[in-house]
PDB file of C-alpha atoms in Angstrom:
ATOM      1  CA  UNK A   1     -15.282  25.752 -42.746  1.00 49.00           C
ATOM      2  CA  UNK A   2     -12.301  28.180 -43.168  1.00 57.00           C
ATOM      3  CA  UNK A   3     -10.971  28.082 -39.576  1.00 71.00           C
ATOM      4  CA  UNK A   4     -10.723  25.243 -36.985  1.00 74.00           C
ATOM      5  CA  UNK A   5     -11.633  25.498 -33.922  1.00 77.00           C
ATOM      6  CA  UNK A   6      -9.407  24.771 -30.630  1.00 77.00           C
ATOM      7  CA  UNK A   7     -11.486  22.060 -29.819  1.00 78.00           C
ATOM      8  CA  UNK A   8     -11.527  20.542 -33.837  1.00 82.00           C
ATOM      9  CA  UNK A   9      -7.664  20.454 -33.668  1.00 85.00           C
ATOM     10  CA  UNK A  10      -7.591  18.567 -30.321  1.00 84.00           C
ATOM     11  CA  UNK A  11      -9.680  16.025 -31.464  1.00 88.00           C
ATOM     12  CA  UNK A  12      -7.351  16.011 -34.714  1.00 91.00           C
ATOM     13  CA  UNK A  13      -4.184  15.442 -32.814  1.00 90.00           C
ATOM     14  CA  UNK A  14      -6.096  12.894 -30.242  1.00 92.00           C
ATOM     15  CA  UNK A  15      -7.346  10.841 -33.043  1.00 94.00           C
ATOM     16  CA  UNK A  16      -4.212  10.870 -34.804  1.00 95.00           C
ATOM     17  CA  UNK A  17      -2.752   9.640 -31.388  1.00 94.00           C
ATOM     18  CA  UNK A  18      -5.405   7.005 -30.964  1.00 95.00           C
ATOM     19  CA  UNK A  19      -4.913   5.688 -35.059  1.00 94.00           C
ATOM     20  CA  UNK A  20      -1.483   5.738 -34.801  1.00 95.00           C
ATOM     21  CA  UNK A  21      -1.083   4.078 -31.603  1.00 95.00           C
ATOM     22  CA  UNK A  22      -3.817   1.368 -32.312  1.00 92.00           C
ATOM     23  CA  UNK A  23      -1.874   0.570 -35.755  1.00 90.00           C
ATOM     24  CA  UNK A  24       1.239  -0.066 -34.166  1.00 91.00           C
ATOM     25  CA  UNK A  25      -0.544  -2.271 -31.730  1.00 89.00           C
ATOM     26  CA  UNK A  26      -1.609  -4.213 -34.062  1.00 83.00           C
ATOM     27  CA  UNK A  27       1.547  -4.548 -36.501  1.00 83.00           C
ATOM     28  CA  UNK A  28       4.946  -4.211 -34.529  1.00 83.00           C
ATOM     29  CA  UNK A  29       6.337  -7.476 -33.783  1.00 81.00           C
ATOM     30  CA  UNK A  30       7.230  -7.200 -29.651  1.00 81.00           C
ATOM     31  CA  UNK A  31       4.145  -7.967 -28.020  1.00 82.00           C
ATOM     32  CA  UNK A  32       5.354  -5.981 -25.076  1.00 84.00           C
ATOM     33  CA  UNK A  33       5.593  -3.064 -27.050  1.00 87.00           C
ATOM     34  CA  UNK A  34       2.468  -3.408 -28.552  1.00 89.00           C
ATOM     35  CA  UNK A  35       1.205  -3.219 -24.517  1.00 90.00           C
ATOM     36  CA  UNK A  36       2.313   0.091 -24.015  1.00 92.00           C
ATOM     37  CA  UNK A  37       1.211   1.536 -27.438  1.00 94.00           C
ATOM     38  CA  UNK A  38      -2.626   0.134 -26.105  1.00 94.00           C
ATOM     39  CA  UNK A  39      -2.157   1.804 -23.179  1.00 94.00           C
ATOM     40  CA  UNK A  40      -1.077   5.207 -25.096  1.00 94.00           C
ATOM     41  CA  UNK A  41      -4.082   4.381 -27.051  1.00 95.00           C
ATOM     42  CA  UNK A  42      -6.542   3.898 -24.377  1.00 94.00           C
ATOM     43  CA  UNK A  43      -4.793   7.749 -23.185  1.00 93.00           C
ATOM     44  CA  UNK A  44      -6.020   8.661 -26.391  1.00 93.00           C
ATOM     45  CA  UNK A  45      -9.637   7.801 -25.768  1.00 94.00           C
ATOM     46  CA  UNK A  46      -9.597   9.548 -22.399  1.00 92.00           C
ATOM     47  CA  UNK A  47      -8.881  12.392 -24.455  1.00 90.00           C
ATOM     48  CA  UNK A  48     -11.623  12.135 -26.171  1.00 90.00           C
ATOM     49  CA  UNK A  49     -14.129  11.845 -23.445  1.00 90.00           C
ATOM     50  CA  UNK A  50     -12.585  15.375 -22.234  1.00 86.00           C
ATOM     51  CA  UNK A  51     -13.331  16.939 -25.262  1.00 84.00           C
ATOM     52  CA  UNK A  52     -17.245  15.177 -25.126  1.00 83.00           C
ATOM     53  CA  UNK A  53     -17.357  16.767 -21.225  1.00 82.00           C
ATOM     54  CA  UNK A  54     -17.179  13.608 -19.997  1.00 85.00           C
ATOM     55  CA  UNK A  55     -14.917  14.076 -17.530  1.00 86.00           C
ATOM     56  CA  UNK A  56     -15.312  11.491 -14.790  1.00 89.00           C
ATOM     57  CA  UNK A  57     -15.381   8.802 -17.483  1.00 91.00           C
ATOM     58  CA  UNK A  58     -12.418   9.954 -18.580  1.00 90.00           C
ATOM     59  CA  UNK A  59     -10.780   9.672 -15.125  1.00 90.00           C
ATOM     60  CA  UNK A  60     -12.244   5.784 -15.159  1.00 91.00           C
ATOM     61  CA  UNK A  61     -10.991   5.414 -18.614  1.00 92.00           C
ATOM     62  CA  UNK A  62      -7.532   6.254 -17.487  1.00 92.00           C
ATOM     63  CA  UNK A  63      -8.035   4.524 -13.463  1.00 90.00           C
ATOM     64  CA  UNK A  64      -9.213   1.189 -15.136  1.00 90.00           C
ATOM     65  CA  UNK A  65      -8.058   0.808 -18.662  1.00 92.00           C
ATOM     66  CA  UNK A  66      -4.465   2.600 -18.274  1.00 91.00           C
ATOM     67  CA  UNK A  67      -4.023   1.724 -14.369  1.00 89.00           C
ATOM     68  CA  UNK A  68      -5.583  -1.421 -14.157  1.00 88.00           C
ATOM     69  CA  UNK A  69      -6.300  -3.456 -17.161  1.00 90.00           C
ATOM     70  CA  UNK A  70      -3.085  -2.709 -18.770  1.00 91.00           C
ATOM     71  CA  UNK A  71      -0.891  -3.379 -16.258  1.00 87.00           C
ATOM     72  CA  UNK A  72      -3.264  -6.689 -16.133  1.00 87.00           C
ATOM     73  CA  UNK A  73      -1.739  -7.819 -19.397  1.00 88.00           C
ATOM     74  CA  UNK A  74       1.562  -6.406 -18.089  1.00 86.00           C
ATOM     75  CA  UNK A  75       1.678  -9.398 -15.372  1.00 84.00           C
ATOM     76  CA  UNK A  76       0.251 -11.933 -17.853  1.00 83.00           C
ATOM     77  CA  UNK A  77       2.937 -11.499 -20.599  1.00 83.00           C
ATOM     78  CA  UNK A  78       5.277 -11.771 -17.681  1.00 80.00           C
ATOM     79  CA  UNK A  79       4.388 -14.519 -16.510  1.00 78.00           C
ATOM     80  CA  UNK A  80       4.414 -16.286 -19.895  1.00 76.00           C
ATOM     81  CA  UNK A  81       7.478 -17.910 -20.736  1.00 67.00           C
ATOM     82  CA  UNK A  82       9.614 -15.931 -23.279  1.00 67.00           C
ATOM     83  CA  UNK A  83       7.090 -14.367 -25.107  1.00 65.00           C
ATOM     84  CA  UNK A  84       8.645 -10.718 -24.143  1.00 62.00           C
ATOM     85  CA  UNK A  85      12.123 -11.251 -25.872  1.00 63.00           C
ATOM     86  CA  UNK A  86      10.503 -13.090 -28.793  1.00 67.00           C
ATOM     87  CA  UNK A  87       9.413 -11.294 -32.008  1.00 68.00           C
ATOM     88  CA  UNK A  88       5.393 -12.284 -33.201  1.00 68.00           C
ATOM     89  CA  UNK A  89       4.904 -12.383 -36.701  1.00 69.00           C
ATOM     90  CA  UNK A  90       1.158 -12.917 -37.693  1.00 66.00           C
ATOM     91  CA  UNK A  91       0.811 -16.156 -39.398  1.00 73.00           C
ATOM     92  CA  UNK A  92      -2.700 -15.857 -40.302  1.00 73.00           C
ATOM     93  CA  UNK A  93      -3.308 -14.535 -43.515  1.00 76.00           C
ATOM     94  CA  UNK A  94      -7.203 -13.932 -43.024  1.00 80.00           C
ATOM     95  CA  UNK A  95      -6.921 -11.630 -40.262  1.00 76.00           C
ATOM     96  CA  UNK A  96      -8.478  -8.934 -41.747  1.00 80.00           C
ATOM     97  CA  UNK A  97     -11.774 -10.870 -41.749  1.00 85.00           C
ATOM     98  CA  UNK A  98     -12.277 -10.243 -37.953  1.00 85.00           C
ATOM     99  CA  UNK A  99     -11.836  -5.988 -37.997  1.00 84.00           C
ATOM    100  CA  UNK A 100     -13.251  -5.326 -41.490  1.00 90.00           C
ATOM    101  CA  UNK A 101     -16.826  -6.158 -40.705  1.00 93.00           C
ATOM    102  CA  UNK A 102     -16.500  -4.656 -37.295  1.00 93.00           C
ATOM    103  CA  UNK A 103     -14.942  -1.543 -38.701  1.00 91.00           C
ATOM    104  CA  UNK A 104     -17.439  -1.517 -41.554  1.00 94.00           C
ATOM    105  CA  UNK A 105     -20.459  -1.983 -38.887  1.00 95.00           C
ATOM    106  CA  UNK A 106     -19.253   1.349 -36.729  1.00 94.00           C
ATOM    107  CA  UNK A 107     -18.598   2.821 -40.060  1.00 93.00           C
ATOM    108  CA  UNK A 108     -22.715   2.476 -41.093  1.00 95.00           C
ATOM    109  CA  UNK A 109     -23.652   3.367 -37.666  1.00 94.00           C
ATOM    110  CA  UNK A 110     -22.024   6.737 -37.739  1.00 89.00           C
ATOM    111  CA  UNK A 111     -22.549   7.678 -41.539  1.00 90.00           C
ATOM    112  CA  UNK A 112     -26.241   6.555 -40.281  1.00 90.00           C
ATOM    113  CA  UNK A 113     -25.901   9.385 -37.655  1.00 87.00           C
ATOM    114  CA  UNK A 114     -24.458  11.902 -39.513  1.00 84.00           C
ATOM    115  CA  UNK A 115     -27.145  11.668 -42.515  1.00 85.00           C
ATOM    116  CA  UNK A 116     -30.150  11.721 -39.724  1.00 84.00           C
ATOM    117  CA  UNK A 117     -28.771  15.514 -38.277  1.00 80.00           C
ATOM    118  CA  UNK A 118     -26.990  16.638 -40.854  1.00 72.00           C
ATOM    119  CA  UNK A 119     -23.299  16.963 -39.846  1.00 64.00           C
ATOM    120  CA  UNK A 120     -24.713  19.138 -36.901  1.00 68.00           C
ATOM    121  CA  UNK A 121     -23.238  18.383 -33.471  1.00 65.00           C
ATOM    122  CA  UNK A 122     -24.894  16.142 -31.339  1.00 63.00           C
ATOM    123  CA  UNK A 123     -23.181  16.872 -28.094  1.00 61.00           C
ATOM    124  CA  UNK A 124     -23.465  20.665 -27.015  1.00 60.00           C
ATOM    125  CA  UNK A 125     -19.436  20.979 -26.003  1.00 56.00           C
ATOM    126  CA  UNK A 126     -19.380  25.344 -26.834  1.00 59.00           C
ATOM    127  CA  UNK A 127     -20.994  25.755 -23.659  1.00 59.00           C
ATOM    128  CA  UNK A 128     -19.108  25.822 -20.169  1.00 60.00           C
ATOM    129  CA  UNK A 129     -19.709  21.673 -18.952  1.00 67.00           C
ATOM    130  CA  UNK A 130     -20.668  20.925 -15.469  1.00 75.00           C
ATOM    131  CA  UNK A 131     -17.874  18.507 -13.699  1.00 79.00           C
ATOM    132  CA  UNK A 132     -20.163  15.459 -14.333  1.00 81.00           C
ATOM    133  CA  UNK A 133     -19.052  13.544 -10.958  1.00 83.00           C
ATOM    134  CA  UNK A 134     -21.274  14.962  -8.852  1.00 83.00           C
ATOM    135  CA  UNK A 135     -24.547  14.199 -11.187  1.00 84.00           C
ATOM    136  CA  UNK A 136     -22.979  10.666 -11.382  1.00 85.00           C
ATOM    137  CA  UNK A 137     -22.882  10.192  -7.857  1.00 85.00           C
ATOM    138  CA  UNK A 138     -26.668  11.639  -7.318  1.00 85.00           C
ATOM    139  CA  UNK A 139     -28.007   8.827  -9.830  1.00 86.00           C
ATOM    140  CA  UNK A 140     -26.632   6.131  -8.370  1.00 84.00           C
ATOM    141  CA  UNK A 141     -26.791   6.580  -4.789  1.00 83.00           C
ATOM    142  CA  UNK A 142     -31.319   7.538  -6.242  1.00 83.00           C
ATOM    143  CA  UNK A 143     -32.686   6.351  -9.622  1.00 86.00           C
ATOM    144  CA  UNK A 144     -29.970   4.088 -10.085  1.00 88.00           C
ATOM    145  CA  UNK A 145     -29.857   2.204  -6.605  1.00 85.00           C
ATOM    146  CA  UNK A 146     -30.698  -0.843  -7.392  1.00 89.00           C
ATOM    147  CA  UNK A 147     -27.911  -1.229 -10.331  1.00 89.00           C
ATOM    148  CA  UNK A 148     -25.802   0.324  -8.426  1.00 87.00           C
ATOM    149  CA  UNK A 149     -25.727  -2.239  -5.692  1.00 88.00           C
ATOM    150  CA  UNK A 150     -26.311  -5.178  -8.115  1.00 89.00           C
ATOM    151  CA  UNK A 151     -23.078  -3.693  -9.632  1.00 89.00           C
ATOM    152  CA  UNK A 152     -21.308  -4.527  -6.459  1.00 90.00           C
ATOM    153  CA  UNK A 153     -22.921  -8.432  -6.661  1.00 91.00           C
ATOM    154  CA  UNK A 154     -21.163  -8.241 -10.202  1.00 91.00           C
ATOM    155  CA  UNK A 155     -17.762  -7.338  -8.810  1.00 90.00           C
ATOM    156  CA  UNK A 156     -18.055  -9.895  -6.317  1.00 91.00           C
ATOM    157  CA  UNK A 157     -19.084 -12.749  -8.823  1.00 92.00           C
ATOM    158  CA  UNK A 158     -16.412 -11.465 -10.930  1.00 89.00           C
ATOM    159  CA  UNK A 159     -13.863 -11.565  -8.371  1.00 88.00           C
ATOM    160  CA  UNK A 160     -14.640 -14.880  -6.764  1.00 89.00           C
ATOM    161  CA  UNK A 161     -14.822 -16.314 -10.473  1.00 89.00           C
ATOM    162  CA  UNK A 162     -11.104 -14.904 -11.351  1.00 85.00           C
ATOM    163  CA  UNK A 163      -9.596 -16.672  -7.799  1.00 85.00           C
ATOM    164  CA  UNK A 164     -11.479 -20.131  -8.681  1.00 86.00           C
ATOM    165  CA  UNK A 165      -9.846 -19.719 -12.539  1.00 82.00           C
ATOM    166  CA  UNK A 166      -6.214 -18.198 -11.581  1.00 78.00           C
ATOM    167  CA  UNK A 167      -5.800 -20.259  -8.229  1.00 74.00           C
ATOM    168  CA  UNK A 168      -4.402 -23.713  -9.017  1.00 66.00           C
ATOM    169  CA  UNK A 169      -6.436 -25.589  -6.342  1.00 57.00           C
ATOM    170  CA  UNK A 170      -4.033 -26.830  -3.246  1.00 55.00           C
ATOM    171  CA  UNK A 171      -5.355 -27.497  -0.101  1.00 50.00           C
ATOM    172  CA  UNK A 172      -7.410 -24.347   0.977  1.00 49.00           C
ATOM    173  CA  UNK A 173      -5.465 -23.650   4.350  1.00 48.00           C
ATOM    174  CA  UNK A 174      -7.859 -21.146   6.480  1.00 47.00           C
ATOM    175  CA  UNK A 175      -5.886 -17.905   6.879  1.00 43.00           C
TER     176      UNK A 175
ATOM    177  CA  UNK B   1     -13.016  22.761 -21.754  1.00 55.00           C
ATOM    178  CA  UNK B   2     -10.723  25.955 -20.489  1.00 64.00           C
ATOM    179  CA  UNK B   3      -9.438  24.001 -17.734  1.00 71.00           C
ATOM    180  CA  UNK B   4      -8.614  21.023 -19.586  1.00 72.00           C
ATOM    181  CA  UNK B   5      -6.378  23.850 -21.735  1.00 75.00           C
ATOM    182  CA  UNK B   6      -4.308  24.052 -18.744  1.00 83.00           C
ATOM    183  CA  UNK B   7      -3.743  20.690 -18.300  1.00 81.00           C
ATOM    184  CA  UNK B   8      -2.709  20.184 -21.852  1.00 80.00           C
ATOM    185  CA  UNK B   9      -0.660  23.408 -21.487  1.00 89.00           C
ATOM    186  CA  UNK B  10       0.872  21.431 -18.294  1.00 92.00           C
ATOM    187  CA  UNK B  11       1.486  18.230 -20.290  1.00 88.00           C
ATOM    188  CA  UNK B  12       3.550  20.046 -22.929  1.00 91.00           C
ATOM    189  CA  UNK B  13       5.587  21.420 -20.955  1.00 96.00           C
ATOM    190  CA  UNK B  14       6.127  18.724 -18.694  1.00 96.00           C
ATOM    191  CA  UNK B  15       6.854  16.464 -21.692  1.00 95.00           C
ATOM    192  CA  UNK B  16       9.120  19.260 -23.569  1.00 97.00           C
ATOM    193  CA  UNK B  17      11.200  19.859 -19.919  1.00 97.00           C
ATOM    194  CA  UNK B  18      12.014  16.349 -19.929  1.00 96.00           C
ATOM    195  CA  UNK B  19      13.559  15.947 -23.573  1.00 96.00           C
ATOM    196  CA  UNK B  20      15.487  19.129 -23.171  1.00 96.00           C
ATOM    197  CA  UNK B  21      16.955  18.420 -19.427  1.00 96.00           C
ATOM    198  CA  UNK B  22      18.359  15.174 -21.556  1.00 95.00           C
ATOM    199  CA  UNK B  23      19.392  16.469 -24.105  1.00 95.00           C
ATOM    200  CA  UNK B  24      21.264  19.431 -22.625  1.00 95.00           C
ATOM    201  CA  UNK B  25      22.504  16.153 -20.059  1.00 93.00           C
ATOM    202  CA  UNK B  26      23.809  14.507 -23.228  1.00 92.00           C
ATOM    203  CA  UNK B  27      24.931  17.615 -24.470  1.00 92.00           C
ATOM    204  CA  UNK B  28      27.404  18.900 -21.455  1.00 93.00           C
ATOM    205  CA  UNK B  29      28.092  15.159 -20.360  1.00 88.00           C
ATOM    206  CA  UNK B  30      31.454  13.419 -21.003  1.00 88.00           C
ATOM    207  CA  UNK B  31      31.112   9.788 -21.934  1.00 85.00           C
ATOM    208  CA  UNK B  32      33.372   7.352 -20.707  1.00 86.00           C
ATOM    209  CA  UNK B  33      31.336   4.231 -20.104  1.00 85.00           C
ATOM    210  CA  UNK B  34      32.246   1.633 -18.635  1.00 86.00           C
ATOM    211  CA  UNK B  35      31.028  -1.923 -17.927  1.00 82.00           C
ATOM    212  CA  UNK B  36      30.409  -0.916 -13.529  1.00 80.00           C
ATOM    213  CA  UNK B  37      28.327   2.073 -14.780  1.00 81.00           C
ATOM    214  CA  UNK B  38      26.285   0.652 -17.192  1.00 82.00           C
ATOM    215  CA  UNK B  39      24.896  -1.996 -14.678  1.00 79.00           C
ATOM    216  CA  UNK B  40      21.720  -1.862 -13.938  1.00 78.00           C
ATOM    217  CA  UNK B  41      21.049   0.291 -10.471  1.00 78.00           C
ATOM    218  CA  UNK B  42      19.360  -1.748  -8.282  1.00 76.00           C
ATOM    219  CA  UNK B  43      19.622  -0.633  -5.008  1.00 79.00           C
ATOM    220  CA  UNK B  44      23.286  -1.780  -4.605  1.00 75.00           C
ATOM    221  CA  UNK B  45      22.301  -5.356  -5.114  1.00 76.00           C
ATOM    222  CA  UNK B  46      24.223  -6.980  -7.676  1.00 77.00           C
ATOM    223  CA  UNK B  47      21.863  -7.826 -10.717  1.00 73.00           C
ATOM    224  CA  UNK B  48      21.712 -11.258 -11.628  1.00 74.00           C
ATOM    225  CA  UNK B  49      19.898 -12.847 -15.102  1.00 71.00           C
ATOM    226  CA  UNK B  50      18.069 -11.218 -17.424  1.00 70.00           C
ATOM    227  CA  UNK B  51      15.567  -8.720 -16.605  1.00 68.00           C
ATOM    228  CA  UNK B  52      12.908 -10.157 -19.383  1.00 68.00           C
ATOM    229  CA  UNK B  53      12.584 -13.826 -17.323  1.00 68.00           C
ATOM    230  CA  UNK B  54       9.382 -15.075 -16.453  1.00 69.00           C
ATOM    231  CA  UNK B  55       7.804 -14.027 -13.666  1.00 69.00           C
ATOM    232  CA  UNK B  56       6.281 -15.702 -10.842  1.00 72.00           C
ATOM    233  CA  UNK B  57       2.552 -16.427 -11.236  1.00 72.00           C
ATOM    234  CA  UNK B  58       1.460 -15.062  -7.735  1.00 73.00           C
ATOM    235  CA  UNK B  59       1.850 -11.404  -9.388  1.00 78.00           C
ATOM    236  CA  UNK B  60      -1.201 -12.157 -11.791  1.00 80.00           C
ATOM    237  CA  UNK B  61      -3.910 -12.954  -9.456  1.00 82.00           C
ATOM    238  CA  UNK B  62      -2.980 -10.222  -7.281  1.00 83.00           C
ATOM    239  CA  UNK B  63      -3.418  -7.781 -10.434  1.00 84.00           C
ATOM    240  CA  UNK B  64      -6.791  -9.854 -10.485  1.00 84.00           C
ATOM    241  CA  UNK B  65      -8.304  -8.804  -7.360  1.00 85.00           C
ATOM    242  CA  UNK B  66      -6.940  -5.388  -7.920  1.00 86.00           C
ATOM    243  CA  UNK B  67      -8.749  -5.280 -10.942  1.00 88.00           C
ATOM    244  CA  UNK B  68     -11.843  -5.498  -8.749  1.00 88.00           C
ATOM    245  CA  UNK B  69     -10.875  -3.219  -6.144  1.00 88.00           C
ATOM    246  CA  UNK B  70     -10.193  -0.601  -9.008  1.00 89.00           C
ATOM    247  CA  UNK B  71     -13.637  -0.905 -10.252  1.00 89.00           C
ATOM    248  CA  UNK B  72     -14.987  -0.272  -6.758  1.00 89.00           C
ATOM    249  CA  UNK B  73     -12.985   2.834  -5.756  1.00 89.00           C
ATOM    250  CA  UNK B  74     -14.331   4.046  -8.924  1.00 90.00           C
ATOM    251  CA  UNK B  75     -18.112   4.163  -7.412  1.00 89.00           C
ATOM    252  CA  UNK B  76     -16.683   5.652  -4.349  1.00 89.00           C
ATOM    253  CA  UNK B  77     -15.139   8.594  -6.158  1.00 89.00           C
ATOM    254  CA  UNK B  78     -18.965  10.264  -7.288  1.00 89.00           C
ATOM    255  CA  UNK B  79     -20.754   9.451  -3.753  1.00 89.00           C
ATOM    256  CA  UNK B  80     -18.192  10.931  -1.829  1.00 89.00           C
ATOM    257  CA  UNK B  81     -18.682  14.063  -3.730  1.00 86.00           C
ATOM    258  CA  UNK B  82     -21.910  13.821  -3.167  1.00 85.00           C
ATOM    259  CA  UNK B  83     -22.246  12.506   0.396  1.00 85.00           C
ATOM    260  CA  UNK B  84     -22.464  15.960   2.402  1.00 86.00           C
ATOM    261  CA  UNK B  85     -25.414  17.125  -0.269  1.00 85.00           C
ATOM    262  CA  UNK B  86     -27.424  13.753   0.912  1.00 84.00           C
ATOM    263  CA  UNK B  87     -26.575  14.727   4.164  1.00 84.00           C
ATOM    264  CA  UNK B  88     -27.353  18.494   4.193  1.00 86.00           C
ATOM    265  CA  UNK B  89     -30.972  17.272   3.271  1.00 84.00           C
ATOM    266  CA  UNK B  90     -31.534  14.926   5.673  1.00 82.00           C
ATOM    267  CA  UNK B  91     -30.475  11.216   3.384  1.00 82.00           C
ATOM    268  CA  UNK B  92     -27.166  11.351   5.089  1.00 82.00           C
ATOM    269  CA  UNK B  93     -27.688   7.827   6.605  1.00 87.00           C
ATOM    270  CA  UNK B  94     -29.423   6.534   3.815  1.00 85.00           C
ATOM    271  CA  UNK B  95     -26.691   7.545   1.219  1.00 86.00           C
ATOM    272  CA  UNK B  96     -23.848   5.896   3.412  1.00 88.00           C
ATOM    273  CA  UNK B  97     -25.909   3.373   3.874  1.00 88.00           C
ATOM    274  CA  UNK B  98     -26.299   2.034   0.546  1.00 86.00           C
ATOM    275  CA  UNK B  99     -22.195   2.235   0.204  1.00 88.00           C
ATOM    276  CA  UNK B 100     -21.842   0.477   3.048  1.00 90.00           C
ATOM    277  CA  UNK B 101     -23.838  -2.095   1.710  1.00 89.00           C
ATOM    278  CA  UNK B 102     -22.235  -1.986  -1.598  1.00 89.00           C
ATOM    279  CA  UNK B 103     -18.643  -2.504   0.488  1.00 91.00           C
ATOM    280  CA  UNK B 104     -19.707  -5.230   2.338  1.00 91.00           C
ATOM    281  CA  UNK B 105     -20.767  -7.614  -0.748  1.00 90.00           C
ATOM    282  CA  UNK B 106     -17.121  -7.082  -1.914  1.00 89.00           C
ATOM    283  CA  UNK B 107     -15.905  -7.688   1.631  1.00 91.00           C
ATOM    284  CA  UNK B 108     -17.074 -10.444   1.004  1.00 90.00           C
ATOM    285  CA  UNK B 109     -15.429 -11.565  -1.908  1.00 88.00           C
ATOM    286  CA  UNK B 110     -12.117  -9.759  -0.206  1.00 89.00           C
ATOM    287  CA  UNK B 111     -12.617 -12.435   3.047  1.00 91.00           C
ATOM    288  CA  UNK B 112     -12.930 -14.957   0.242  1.00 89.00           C
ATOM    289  CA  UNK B 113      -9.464 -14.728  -1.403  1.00 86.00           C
ATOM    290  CA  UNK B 114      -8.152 -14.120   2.074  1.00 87.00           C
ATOM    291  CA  UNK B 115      -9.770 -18.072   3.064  1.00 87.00           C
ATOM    292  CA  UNK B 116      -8.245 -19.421  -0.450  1.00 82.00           C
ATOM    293  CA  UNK B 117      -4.839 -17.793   0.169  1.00 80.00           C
ATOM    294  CA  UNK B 118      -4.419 -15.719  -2.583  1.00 78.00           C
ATOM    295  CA  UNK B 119      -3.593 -13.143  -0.464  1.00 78.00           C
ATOM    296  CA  UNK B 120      -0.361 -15.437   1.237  1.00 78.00           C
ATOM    297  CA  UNK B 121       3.060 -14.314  -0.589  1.00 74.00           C
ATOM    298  CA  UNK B 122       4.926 -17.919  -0.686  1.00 67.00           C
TER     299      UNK B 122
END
């Protein structure tokens, strides 16, 4: 291809946001700073549900993963005792045995994919996308009703599950 | 994708603004420091410690439950947008409805931590 497209050079720069964040995640020595590189990362993948038209799941990519879950881990490596002013070092010299088959695995799936059609795009992104929010919204209050409720009994076991691990159980005092 | 292009344009500039208001800061500046002005600003309360101590525990579970509450506004978000559509064919009451059952079986999760005290700040 002689020319790249607007949207081929986005994805360039987002994946070479995404790489390079999610290597220095996994090498620099502060943990804390390895905390905010996720959460640059997790920007990263945001990105790239723009540029698939995906655009609510973006906004829940960055709503959960950025505001929620990271500053999750935030509070956690608080809380722990010295681990923010302490440089990690990995001390276990087989790590690479947990990514490379995982790595390897999404590897096969997407050389799979891209045998089967032929380097041909599978998501039609020239065309102008429909904000997907709305669509979202008819599915689950229709087809998707039932999930969509048993979603909420998920929360709630969820919820009730993270008080009964993260509350150290005193006397439960009846507001 | 054109409006997206706007954004980005947005981001670049807000992010290119922001390095060259400091700079041209550090530029211009004189720099005289000493130890008052590089204290911390905390409101006019005098800092104390070290700002990387361990924090209390309390903080964690209330990230918890906002976790959950999070993941709930979330499914808000797509039936408000499409809440005056149900309604302009007639499924207004069913559509809010099935949020409001969907609230109340995290309300009750919510009245839950309120009867174990997680939401008490002692």
């Amino acid at each position: 291809m002689p020319t790249i497209t607007l949207q081929q050079f986005m994805f360039g720069a987002i994946a070479l946001v995404i790489l390079g964040s999610a290597i220095l995640v996994a090498t620099l020595r502060n943990i804390f700073h390895c905390l905010l590189f996720l959460a640059l990362s997790f920007l990263g993948v945001a990105g790239v549900y723009l540029l698939l038209s995906a655009d609510f799941l973006a906004a829940v990519q960055v709503l959960v993963y950025i505001g929620a879950i990271t500053v999750l881990m935030m509070f956690a490596l608080m809380m722990t005792h010295r681990v923010m002013t302490t440089d990690i070092s990995q001390s276990l010299t087989q790590w690479w045995l947990a990514p490379l088959p995982i790595a390897l695995g999404i590897f096969a799936v997407l050389f799979r994919v891209y045998v089967r059609h032929g380097g041909q795009a599978l998501v039609d992104t020239k065309h102008h996308a429909v904000p997907t929010t709305g669509i979202i919204g008819q599915a689950l209050l229709t087809r998707y009703m039932l999930p969509f409720e048993l979603a909420s009994i998920l929360l709630l076991v969820a919820m009730v599950g993270a008080i009964i691990l993260a509350k150290e159980d005193k006397s439960d005092d009846p507001a | 994708m054109d409006n997206y292009a706007y954004i980005a344009l947005f981001a670049v500039i807000g992010v290119a603004f922001s390095i060259f208001v400091m700079l041209l800061s550090w530029a211009i500046r004189p720099h005289r420091p000493s130890k008052v002005k590089l204290e911390p600003y905390e409101c006019g309360e005098i800092p104390f410690g070290n700002a990387w101590r361990q924090f209390k525990v309390g903080y964690y579970i209330f990230a918890l439950v906002f976790v959950i509450f999070d993941v709930e506004a979330i499914f808000i978000f797509p039936w408000a947008k499409e809440l005056l559509n149900f309604k302009a064919k007639g499924l207004g009451v069913f559509a809010f409805a099935e949020m409001m059952i969907f609230i109340a079986i995290l309300v009750v999760g919510l009245i839950y931590a309120w009867r174990k005290g997680v939401l008490k700040w002692d």
